[in-house]
Amino acid sequence: MSDKKKSNIFQQLGKSQVWKSIIRSGIPRTRRQRMMSVLNSLFLHLHPVRLPRHAVKLRFTWCMGGLTFFLFLVLTISGILLMFYYRPTVEYAYTDMIDLGEQVPLGIMREIHRWGAHAMVITVWLHMFRVFMTGSYKPPREFNWAVGVILLLITLLLSFTGYLLPWDQLAIWAITVGANMARATPFLGHEGPGAALLALGDINFVHIGSDVKFALLGGRFVGEAALLRFYVLHCIGLPFIIMILMAVHFWRIRKDGGISGPT
Amino acid sequence: MMEGFKLLVNTLAHPTIMLTAGMLVFLFFFPPNDWFEKWNRRLHLNFLWTKKGFYFVIILMVVFFLIGLTDPNFSLIIKKPDNVPIIGLIFFVFIFLWISMSQALKNDKLIDAGEKPEEYNDPEDKVLVWPDLVYIEFIALILCMSLLLIWSIGLDAPLEGPANPADSPNPSKAPWYFLGLQEMLVYFDPWLAGVVFPSLILFGLMSIPFLDTNPKGGGYYSYKQRRLAIPIFLFGWMILWVALIVIGTFLRGPNWNFFGPFEFWDLHKLVPLTNINLSEIIYIKWFSVGLPENILVREIFGFLIVFGYFLLLPPLLAKTAFKKLHQNLGNFKFGLFIFLLLFMLSLPIKMYLRWLFNLKYLIAIPEFFFNI
């Protein structure tokens, strides 16, 4: 014991059975260990082991795609916490909002969720902007750009559905303005061009009780059904879709040759 | 002095002036052809993409918002918690535009000199993800999270009165990222502004990689090699999307009337609605006869204009201004490209028709909700 050079606690920890059972390659010091630590981690192996030099420069990537994903995680976690306190009914929704600010300890979850959502919309846009300015949508990355556009749409829809949940004046009127667009959808909205053509004699198939606005709100105006619909879409439906598409998006980055660069 | 400044800003901020100036200046800053590039050089507009230019614009914007804070009307709007991200967006759009353009111009020079762009590195010379990328990501996460925490502690999420379906606020605004679409409602009916345009924006974005067949400019910042793609994208994104959001947020008050940034949001501001349809201009003002009974006869001129715009203009452009592009893309891709481009340009065109001739609709068939 006394012969051995004294090793500090971290080194001893790195040699312990528990540590080695979790992180097989030990503390990443040598080049080999560093490569193994990326390869052997489920999360880190989203990345390749090695990257071209320009790819890690902040002025090239702006970190915007990564930050978007990070904000998505922040929103998921804060959203789960909010779901403990929030009941999506006309009766309770608004008072639960007040409780969230006044009764819940460390009550900034709603703030983190709301500002995080705004920030995510901006980072998605800036990510798209960066990808465009570096021409990174060019072959072989066409499909991944299209997936990204859909991810952008779902981000906006997530934000839009979340907008209704506080059930205050801002919420229902913003959603009313948005949902009123749906009734003008060509053929499918009751005030859209062509809707009158979808009729059998005097019977209209597309009317105020059967058009896309009705499907969106679950009623003729923003009420109880709309609140529940938006809640389910916001917490389950859209996150489900966005997570699948994000997996495709990340996977395709690797399959399409990693981050773009000049050849 | 201050009053004069505010009056000037209020006047200049009107969409007719601001957007016109923006669009005119735009082509000189982002020249799509040699002629504009010549003027870009002569006027030294690339000064904007130097460090001095960066500080100049940033200071200008900061000073503007600081002055705005002293004004009771403007500070009311910019201090609104939900508007904070949009002020951030204004700064971010410029900062990142500057980062990309300054690198693009550097690369243009390198490429002109026959060298590889700055991003190029030896394929054998790579860095390890651990630690070179992982620690950058880690720092970015911590910075982002601390910013979000400070923002969340400092600024309460807004909560207005409980929802009341019987009391609609004036103005009723959509969430801020859709305000560009709501602003479009001034010029187009909801079926276009709320459904067709958003769908085509998504479709157009997705088709960019298939329509931009230019093999150059992939994987590095550049401008000269992509003189068509970049101006079209930036025009759509900065002027038709971001600028409209800014107008919709800061400059649209009660009844969706225009208010300058330093103007009081007067509920009773009267703006005469004198807009008339094309059919009324032609049949009533020019021919002095009543509107014909038959809808098709009534709207024939509008149909001719719209069909001419979408069916005659593309082949004409293929023979003239876009001759080379037409040869490169082929009929189908060129047709799609020009259709999307004309659709995008129809928004500013409709704006000018409104501002110049008080034109409400080119084709007005309210019987079938078909108004263009």
XYZ file of C-alpha atoms in Angstrom:
635
model
C 0.000 0.000 0.000
C 2.633 2.485 0.991
C 4.756 1.534 -2.010
C 2.118 2.629 -4.434
C 2.008 6.191 -5.590
C -0.861 7.847 -3.831
C -3.815 8.065 -6.163
C -6.589 10.539 -5.571
C -10.169 9.614 -4.969
C -11.248 10.119 -8.567
C -8.639 7.753 -9.866
C -9.718 5.155 -7.356
C -13.312 5.719 -8.286
C -12.415 5.221 -11.943
C -11.007 1.802 -11.150
C -13.927 0.653 -9.041
C -16.212 -2.115 -10.254
C -19.290 0.096 -10.131
C -17.763 2.809 -12.306
C -16.428 0.284 -14.783
C -19.780 -1.416 -15.024
C -21.316 1.887 -16.166
C -18.534 3.526 -18.127
C -16.422 0.737 -19.539
C -13.618 2.766 -21.014
C -12.655 4.482 -17.780
C -11.959 8.173 -17.403
C -11.335 9.468 -20.922
C -7.672 10.438 -20.898
C -5.999 8.681 -23.769
C -7.076 9.099 -27.355
C -8.446 5.571 -27.381
C -10.462 6.110 -24.195
C -11.899 9.342 -25.580
C -13.048 7.630 -28.724
C -14.492 4.741 -26.768
C -16.400 7.021 -24.423
C -18.288 8.476 -27.385
C -18.819 5.106 -29.037
C -20.010 3.365 -25.895
C -22.522 5.970 -24.800
C -26.031 5.748 -26.183
C -26.406 9.514 -26.053
C -22.978 10.598 -27.238
C -22.924 8.187 -30.131
C -25.401 10.420 -31.902
C -22.131 12.158 -32.730
C -19.415 10.607 -34.804
C -16.138 9.953 -32.982
C -14.162 12.445 -34.990
C -15.218 15.632 -36.768
C -13.643 17.954 -39.293
C -12.164 21.019 -37.646
C -14.685 23.551 -38.979
C -17.583 21.536 -37.586
C -16.819 22.399 -33.972
C -16.450 26.141 -34.663
C -19.209 28.202 -33.146
C -19.201 30.642 -36.044
C -20.027 27.800 -38.436
C -22.883 26.027 -36.629
C -24.088 28.723 -34.183
C -25.078 25.740 -31.993
C -28.667 26.428 -33.003
C -29.769 22.889 -33.831
C -28.327 21.555 -30.597
C -29.892 24.339 -28.563
C -33.263 23.650 -30.169
C -33.016 20.037 -29.023
C -31.879 21.147 -25.578
C -34.805 23.551 -25.287
C -37.112 20.732 -26.330
C -35.785 18.694 -23.399
C -36.183 21.632 -21.005
C -39.753 22.087 -22.245
C -40.508 18.392 -21.836
C -39.271 18.316 -18.254
C -40.898 21.583 -17.200
C -44.050 20.504 -19.042
C -44.238 17.234 -17.123
C -43.904 19.173 -13.871
C -46.661 21.547 -14.943
C -48.954 18.634 -15.704
C -48.915 17.712 -12.003
C -50.776 20.894 -11.197
C -52.801 21.701 -14.273
C -56.285 20.443 -15.043
C -57.514 21.091 -18.601
C -61.077 22.082 -17.834
C -62.827 25.400 -18.201
C -63.578 25.228 -14.478
C -60.031 24.781 -13.203
C -57.559 25.750 -15.908
C -57.335 29.440 -15.073
C -57.262 29.044 -11.302
C -54.590 26.371 -11.640
C -52.537 28.970 -13.519
C -52.804 31.339 -10.585
C -51.915 28.547 -8.167
C -48.859 27.725 -10.257
C -47.523 31.182 -9.656
C -48.637 31.690 -6.085
C -48.936 28.343 -4.318
C -46.362 26.084 -5.896
C -42.880 26.256 -4.329
C -40.217 27.665 -6.676
C -43.001 28.662 -8.996
C -41.086 29.566 -12.103
C -41.878 26.421 -14.065
C -44.535 28.220 -16.080
C -42.077 30.990 -16.876
C -39.411 28.507 -17.929
C -41.954 26.729 -20.085
C -43.326 29.847 -21.740
C -40.042 31.653 -22.372
C -38.405 28.391 -23.366
C -41.137 27.881 -25.953
C -40.587 31.364 -27.406
C -36.844 30.716 -27.449
C -37.308 27.389 -29.200
C -39.294 28.977 -32.033
C -36.471 31.468 -32.510
C -33.691 28.870 -32.369
C -35.514 26.700 -34.920
C -35.758 29.634 -37.302
C -32.124 30.535 -36.814
C -31.101 26.913 -37.312
C -32.947 26.867 -40.627
C -31.328 30.182 -41.515
C -27.837 28.771 -40.808
C -28.507 25.601 -42.775
C -29.670 27.696 -45.697
C -26.748 30.123 -45.606
C -24.204 27.293 -45.623
C -26.081 25.560 -48.446
C -26.354 22.457 -46.302
C -29.647 21.392 -47.858
C -27.908 20.467 -51.083
C -27.581 16.818 -52.124
C -27.401 14.407 -50.374
C -29.254 16.267 -47.615
C -32.487 17.207 -49.457
C -34.674 14.822 -47.496
C -33.340 15.913 -44.134
C -34.083 19.549 -45.012
C -37.686 18.536 -45.734
C -37.872 16.697 -42.407
C -36.541 19.875 -40.793
C -39.302 21.957 -42.389
C -41.899 19.599 -40.910
C -40.160 19.809 -37.537
C -40.401 23.597 -37.807
C -44.136 23.300 -38.479
C -44.660 20.975 -35.515
C -42.695 23.311 -33.270
C -45.076 26.108 -34.235
C -48.095 23.858 -33.716
C -46.803 22.787 -30.291
C -46.443 26.419 -29.352
C -49.869 27.236 -30.794
C -51.657 24.444 -28.908
C -49.889 25.426 -25.696
C -51.034 29.006 -26.123
C -54.619 28.074 -25.240
C -53.920 26.210 -22.006
C -53.686 29.188 -19.565
C -57.327 29.855 -20.486
C -57.020 33.611 -20.126
C -58.218 36.318 -22.482
C -54.940 36.289 -24.428
C -55.256 32.536 -24.903
C -58.782 32.128 -26.162
C -58.698 35.145 -28.451
C -55.354 34.268 -29.980
C -56.641 30.761 -30.682
C -59.931 32.181 -31.957
C -58.030 34.349 -34.446
C -55.920 31.371 -35.474
C -58.785 28.908 -35.693
C -60.898 31.324 -37.744
C -58.412 30.797 -40.553
C -59.400 27.125 -40.634
C -63.004 27.857 -41.554
C -61.753 29.491 -44.765
C -59.898 26.382 -45.936
C -60.799 25.734 -49.574
C -63.388 22.932 -49.839
C -62.994 21.891 -46.188
C -64.000 25.039 -44.311
C -67.576 26.253 -44.306
C -66.489 29.744 -45.382
C -63.883 28.494 -47.822
C -64.148 28.711 -51.605
C -65.543 25.545 -53.088
C -67.178 24.278 -49.908
C -70.616 24.965 -51.387
C -69.808 22.588 -54.241
C -69.620 19.641 -51.871
C -73.329 19.256 -51.594
C -76.008 16.812 -52.601
C -79.025 18.814 -53.597
C -79.789 20.970 -50.606
C -77.622 19.048 -48.211
C -74.239 20.607 -47.594
C -71.543 18.234 -46.484
C -69.314 21.024 -45.286
C -71.154 23.257 -42.863
C -70.409 24.999 -39.611
C -70.845 21.763 -37.678
C -68.665 19.587 -39.879
C -65.761 21.599 -41.276
C -62.073 21.614 -40.330
C -62.552 24.373 -37.782
C -65.088 22.174 -36.021
C -62.647 19.279 -36.146
C -59.889 21.452 -34.737
C -61.922 22.912 -31.889
C -64.338 20.074 -31.248
C -67.099 22.636 -31.412
C -68.172 25.841 -33.077
C -66.131 28.071 -30.816
C -63.190 27.840 -28.433
C -64.650 26.037 -25.434
C -64.286 23.016 -23.194
C -63.756 20.544 -26.052
C -61.142 22.770 -27.694
C -59.242 23.041 -24.424
C -59.129 19.266 -24.019
C -58.204 18.726 -27.657
C -55.371 21.244 -27.503
C -54.178 19.784 -24.200
C -53.988 16.259 -25.576
C -52.307 17.425 -28.768
C -49.899 19.587 -26.800
C -48.897 16.981 -24.233
C -49.151 13.711 -26.149
C -49.982 13.967 -29.839
C -47.510 16.488 -31.175
C -44.590 15.514 -28.875
C -45.070 11.932 -30.091
C -44.762 12.997 -33.724
C -41.943 15.443 -33.142
C -39.873 12.850 -31.285
C -40.145 10.354 -34.115
C -39.213 12.992 -36.663
C -36.346 14.234 -34.514
C -34.957 10.718 -34.407
C -35.180 10.591 -38.204
C -33.589 14.052 -38.452
C -30.609 13.161 -36.262
C -30.132 9.744 -37.812
C -30.190 11.178 -41.315
C -27.499 13.724 -40.435
C -25.140 10.826 -39.831
C -26.386 8.782 -42.778
C -26.072 11.750 -45.145
C -22.402 12.106 -44.324
C -22.382 14.060 -41.093
C -22.216 17.825 -40.860
C -21.827 19.553 -44.194
C -18.515 20.971 -45.276
C -16.669 22.046 -48.400
C -15.140 19.242 -50.419
C -36.327 68.074 -31.296
C -37.484 64.841 -29.684
C -41.023 65.423 -30.867
C -39.805 65.953 -34.396
C -37.808 62.742 -34.241
C -40.802 60.792 -32.999
C -43.028 62.261 -35.675
C -40.460 61.341 -38.305
C -40.217 57.771 -37.031
C -43.990 57.445 -36.860
C -44.233 58.544 -40.472
C -41.378 56.391 -41.710
C -42.667 53.331 -39.868
C -45.808 53.187 -42.010
C -45.755 49.960 -44.032
C -45.995 51.881 -47.309
C -42.733 53.674 -46.593
C -40.919 51.112 -44.477
C -41.543 48.132 -46.746
C -40.893 50.129 -49.908
C -37.588 51.366 -48.520
C -36.759 47.889 -47.265
C -37.407 46.260 -50.625
C -35.505 48.900 -52.580
C -32.493 48.781 -50.296
C -32.637 44.986 -50.138
C -31.565 44.360 -53.724
C -28.543 46.622 -53.338
C -27.388 44.871 -50.190
C -28.047 41.429 -51.661
C -27.359 41.931 -55.357
C -28.913 39.247 -57.582
C -27.062 40.338 -60.731
C -24.055 42.289 -62.006
C -25.858 45.615 -62.223
C -26.865 45.625 -58.573
C -23.457 44.301 -57.593
C -21.803 47.210 -59.365
C -23.865 49.629 -57.305
C -23.278 47.587 -54.184
C -19.538 48.128 -54.689
C -19.876 51.772 -55.647
C -21.926 52.612 -52.581
C -19.610 50.542 -50.346
C -22.597 48.708 -48.926
C -20.419 45.813 -47.823
C -19.352 48.137 -45.016
C -22.304 46.638 -43.160
C -20.570 43.259 -43.026
C -17.391 44.654 -41.446
C -16.850 44.887 -37.700
C -17.459 48.644 -37.778
C -20.690 48.118 -39.632
C -21.767 45.559 -37.048
C -21.204 47.911 -34.107
C -22.803 50.759 -36.030
C -26.071 48.912 -36.555
C -26.142 47.338 -33.097
C -25.582 50.703 -31.402
C -28.233 52.252 -33.621
C -30.751 49.582 -32.640
C -29.910 49.771 -28.934
C -30.199 53.579 -28.955
C -33.530 53.326 -30.760
C -34.961 50.960 -28.175
C -33.550 53.041 -25.309
C -35.266 56.128 -26.719
C -38.332 53.964 -27.120
C -38.250 53.112 -23.419
C -38.543 56.794 -22.528
C -41.682 57.150 -24.606
C -44.874 56.214 -22.752
C -46.568 54.726 -25.807
C -43.666 52.738 -27.210
C -42.477 51.444 -23.849
C -45.958 50.061 -23.250
C -45.532 47.808 -26.268
C -41.891 46.814 -25.915
C -42.220 46.098 -22.209
C -45.050 43.664 -22.824
C -43.562 40.357 -21.630
C -44.645 38.426 -24.699
C -42.985 40.972 -26.983
C -39.550 40.506 -25.441
C -38.708 37.536 -27.704
C -39.553 39.603 -30.772
C -37.121 42.321 -29.759
C -34.626 39.508 -29.264
C -35.533 38.214 -32.712
C -34.791 41.597 -34.317
C -31.306 41.594 -32.806
C -30.675 37.907 -33.490
C -31.700 38.161 -37.130
C -29.214 40.966 -37.680
C -26.423 39.372 -35.637
C -26.665 36.047 -37.424
C -27.146 37.679 -40.797
C -23.925 39.549 -40.102
C -22.079 36.401 -39.016
C -23.113 34.564 -42.169
C -22.574 37.455 -44.574
C -19.178 38.469 -43.192
C -17.960 34.881 -43.551
C -19.557 34.610 -46.984
C -17.687 37.668 -48.253
C -14.400 36.354 -46.869
C -14.981 33.059 -48.645
C -15.950 34.832 -51.862
C -12.550 36.517 -51.865
C -10.777 33.225 -51.178
C -12.682 31.499 -53.968
C -11.986 34.380 -56.368
C -8.298 33.935 -55.604
C -8.628 30.272 -56.528
C -8.357 29.022 -52.977
C -10.604 26.782 -50.913
C -13.145 28.338 -48.551
C -12.178 28.996 -44.954
C -14.151 26.004 -43.688
C -12.048 23.636 -45.751
C -9.663 21.389 -43.854
C -7.515 18.417 -44.634
C -9.750 15.293 -44.544
C -7.121 13.525 -42.416
C -6.943 16.322 -39.869
C -9.906 15.772 -37.587
C -10.723 16.589 -33.973
C -12.203 14.267 -31.399
C -15.799 14.791 -30.368
C -14.705 14.158 -26.786
C -13.597 16.706 -25.670
C -13.597 19.238 -28.552
C -17.304 19.183 -29.312
C -18.682 17.919 -26.025
C -17.337 20.800 -24.016
C -18.673 23.404 -26.465
C -22.084 21.789 -26.237
C -21.816 21.702 -22.463
C -20.980 25.407 -22.235
C -23.755 26.253 -24.689
C -26.280 24.326 -22.584
C -25.202 26.028 -19.383
C -25.315 29.493 -20.963
C -28.703 28.801 -22.500
C -30.110 27.433 -19.259
C -28.799 30.314 -17.164
C -30.205 32.826 -19.614
C -33.559 31.060 -19.481
C -33.475 30.984 -15.665
C -32.619 34.685 -15.380
C -35.338 35.499 -17.896
C -37.833 33.344 -15.996
C -37.005 34.786 -12.588
C -36.941 38.354 -13.852
C -40.051 38.341 -15.967
C -43.342 36.768 -14.979
C -45.272 34.897 -17.639
C -48.259 37.060 -18.495
C -51.695 36.048 -17.352
C -54.617 38.214 -18.355
C -58.139 38.039 -17.047
C -59.994 34.723 -17.205
C -61.224 33.715 -20.624
C -64.441 35.432 -21.540
C -65.988 34.477 -24.896
C -68.296 37.487 -24.697
C -65.549 40.107 -24.449
C -63.142 40.197 -27.359
C -60.104 42.391 -26.818
C -59.257 44.978 -29.438
C -56.907 44.197 -31.125
C -57.142 40.394 -30.946
C -53.770 39.089 -31.974
C -52.646 35.610 -32.928
C -49.483 34.239 -31.254
C -46.530 36.366 -32.325
C -44.981 33.847 -34.733
C -48.214 33.877 -36.768
C -48.525 37.663 -36.883
C -46.974 37.727 -40.346
C -49.947 35.697 -41.524
C -52.377 37.917 -39.644
C -50.760 40.965 -41.246
C -51.309 39.292 -44.605
C -55.037 39.287 -43.819
C -55.007 43.021 -44.524
C -54.302 42.269 -48.161
C -55.726 38.803 -48.726
C -58.767 36.856 -47.595
C -58.276 34.191 -44.915
C -58.392 31.301 -47.379
C -55.269 32.713 -49.001
C -53.489 34.307 -46.030
C -54.354 31.609 -43.538
C -54.382 28.438 -45.592
C -52.947 28.664 -49.107
C -49.958 30.879 -48.313
C -48.802 28.903 -45.245
C -49.158 25.642 -47.173
C -47.162 27.042 -50.071
C -44.515 28.424 -47.707
C -44.008 24.928 -46.302
C -44.129 23.330 -49.724
C -41.776 25.965 -51.130
C -39.285 25.522 -48.309
C -39.288 21.766 -48.793
C -38.749 22.095 -52.530
C -35.725 24.422 -52.189
C -33.139 21.601 -52.445
C -34.780 20.308 -55.610
C -35.131 23.669 -57.312
C -31.706 25.014 -56.366
C -29.627 22.776 -58.596
C -26.540 24.949 -58.259
C -23.839 22.453 -57.227
C -21.667 25.168 -55.676
C -21.945 26.674 -52.237
C -22.687 23.511 -50.241
C -21.129 23.257 -46.793
C -19.651 26.733 -46.486
C -20.753 30.338 -46.318
C -20.700 32.046 -49.696
C -22.628 34.687 -51.555
C -21.283 35.167 -55.067
C -21.813 31.564 -56.061
C -25.437 31.665 -54.947
C -26.577 35.075 -56.134
C -30.098 33.873 -56.961
C -30.842 31.507 -54.073
C -29.724 33.743 -51.208
C -31.623 36.931 -52.166
C -34.858 35.002 -52.786
C -34.630 33.197 -49.449
C -33.625 36.304 -47.512
C -36.390 38.337 -49.145
C -38.996 35.809 -48.071
C -37.580 35.279 -44.612
C -36.534 38.787 -43.591
C -39.051 41.007 -45.358
C -42.135 38.887 -45.912
C -41.874 36.951 -42.640
C -39.856 38.736 -39.949
C -40.682 42.315 -40.997
C -44.385 41.502 -41.162
C -44.203 39.976 -37.693
C -42.536 43.152 -36.416
C -45.242 45.285 -38.051
C -47.977 43.028 -36.716
C -46.571 43.146 -33.202
C -45.427 46.713 -32.721
C -47.371 48.747 -35.250
C -50.862 47.287 -35.327
C -53.275 48.563 -32.704
C -57.033 48.582 -32.206
C -59.055 47.498 -35.261
C -55.730 46.399 -36.742
C -55.095 50.037 -37.668
C -51.569 51.226 -38.186
C -49.978 53.101 -35.288
C -46.440 54.504 -35.340
C -44.181 53.240 -32.553
C -44.544 56.510 -30.635
C -48.256 56.873 -31.296
C -50.997 56.390 -28.718
C -53.213 53.379 -29.448
C -56.390 55.341 -29.897
C -59.460 53.129 -29.963
C -61.310 55.739 -31.945
C -58.740 56.341 -34.648
C -60.694 56.582 -37.858
C -59.258 55.168 -41.016
C -61.653 55.498 -43.930
C -62.282 52.227 -45.716
C -62.375 53.238 -49.342
C -61.216 50.022 -50.920
C -63.047 48.908 -54.026
C -62.933 45.875 -56.278
C -61.488 45.771 -59.758
C -64.919 45.062 -61.224
C -66.265 48.208 -59.595
C -63.366 50.294 -60.873
C -63.884 49.074 -64.424
C -67.662 48.864 -64.731
C -68.703 51.741 -62.504
C -65.838 54.214 -62.541
C -64.629 53.781 -66.097
C -67.627 52.519 -68.081
C -70.255 54.140 -65.861
C -72.567 51.152 -66.210
C -73.762 48.996 -63.351
C -72.149 45.707 -62.402
C -73.282 42.891 -64.745
C -75.536 40.220 -63.310
C -73.425 37.341 -64.521
C -70.573 36.643 -62.122
C -68.166 35.528 -64.826
C -68.776 38.618 -66.925
C -68.401 40.771 -63.824
C -65.093 39.271 -62.819
C -63.669 38.574 -66.276
C -60.955 41.240 -65.975
C -59.750 39.922 -62.658
C -59.596 36.397 -64.033
C -57.650 37.626 -67.064
C -55.118 39.378 -64.849
C -54.658 36.410 -62.511
C -54.409 33.906 -65.370
C -52.049 36.194 -67.227
C -49.887 36.503 -64.132
C -49.597 32.775 -63.551
C -49.849 31.428 -67.110
C -48.406 34.043 -69.458
C -45.693 35.515 -67.284
C -43.747 32.246 -66.698
C -43.101 31.459 -70.395
C -42.307 35.125 -70.955
C -39.770 35.109 -68.119
C -38.345 31.818 -69.370
C -37.551 33.520 -72.680
C -36.149 36.711 -71.165
C -34.903 37.308 -67.619
C -34.607 33.662 -66.545
C -33.438 32.222 -69.878
C -30.384 30.498 -68.453
C -32.215 29.208 -65.407
C -34.938 27.757 -67.629
C -32.337 25.886 -69.645
C -30.731 24.523 -66.487
C -33.894 23.480 -64.703
C -36.012 22.167 -67.537
C -39.711 22.858 -68.006
C -41.137 21.151 -64.944
C -38.744 22.423 -62.299
C -38.694 25.883 -63.820
C -42.487 25.934 -63.862
C -42.596 25.039 -60.191
C -39.901 27.560 -59.334
C -41.573 30.411 -61.154
C -44.987 29.520 -59.729
C -43.655 29.660 -56.170
C -41.714 32.852 -56.873
C -44.744 34.560 -58.433
C -46.883 33.476 -55.503
C -44.372 34.961 -53.082
C -44.229 38.198 -55.070
C -48.010 38.404 -55.234
C -47.986 39.578 -51.632
C -45.961 42.762 -52.225
C -47.835 43.254 -55.527
C -51.188 43.114 -53.762
C -49.838 45.511 -51.136
C -48.980 48.076 -53.781
C -52.282 47.628 -55.592
C -53.950 48.400 -52.272
C -51.776 51.374 -51.453
C -51.823 52.908 -54.937
C -55.353 52.171 -56.199
C -57.270 51.258 -53.015
C -57.885 47.947 -54.705
C -59.712 45.470 -52.513
C -60.032 42.387 -54.690
C -58.932 41.536 -58.204
C -61.558 38.833 -58.318
C -64.450 39.285 -55.932
C -66.969 36.465 -55.738
C -68.173 36.681 -52.150
C -71.047 34.360 -53.137
C -68.523 31.491 -53.104
C -66.020 33.038 -50.682
C -63.691 33.298 -53.655
C -61.891 36.623 -53.371
C -58.382 37.282 -54.596
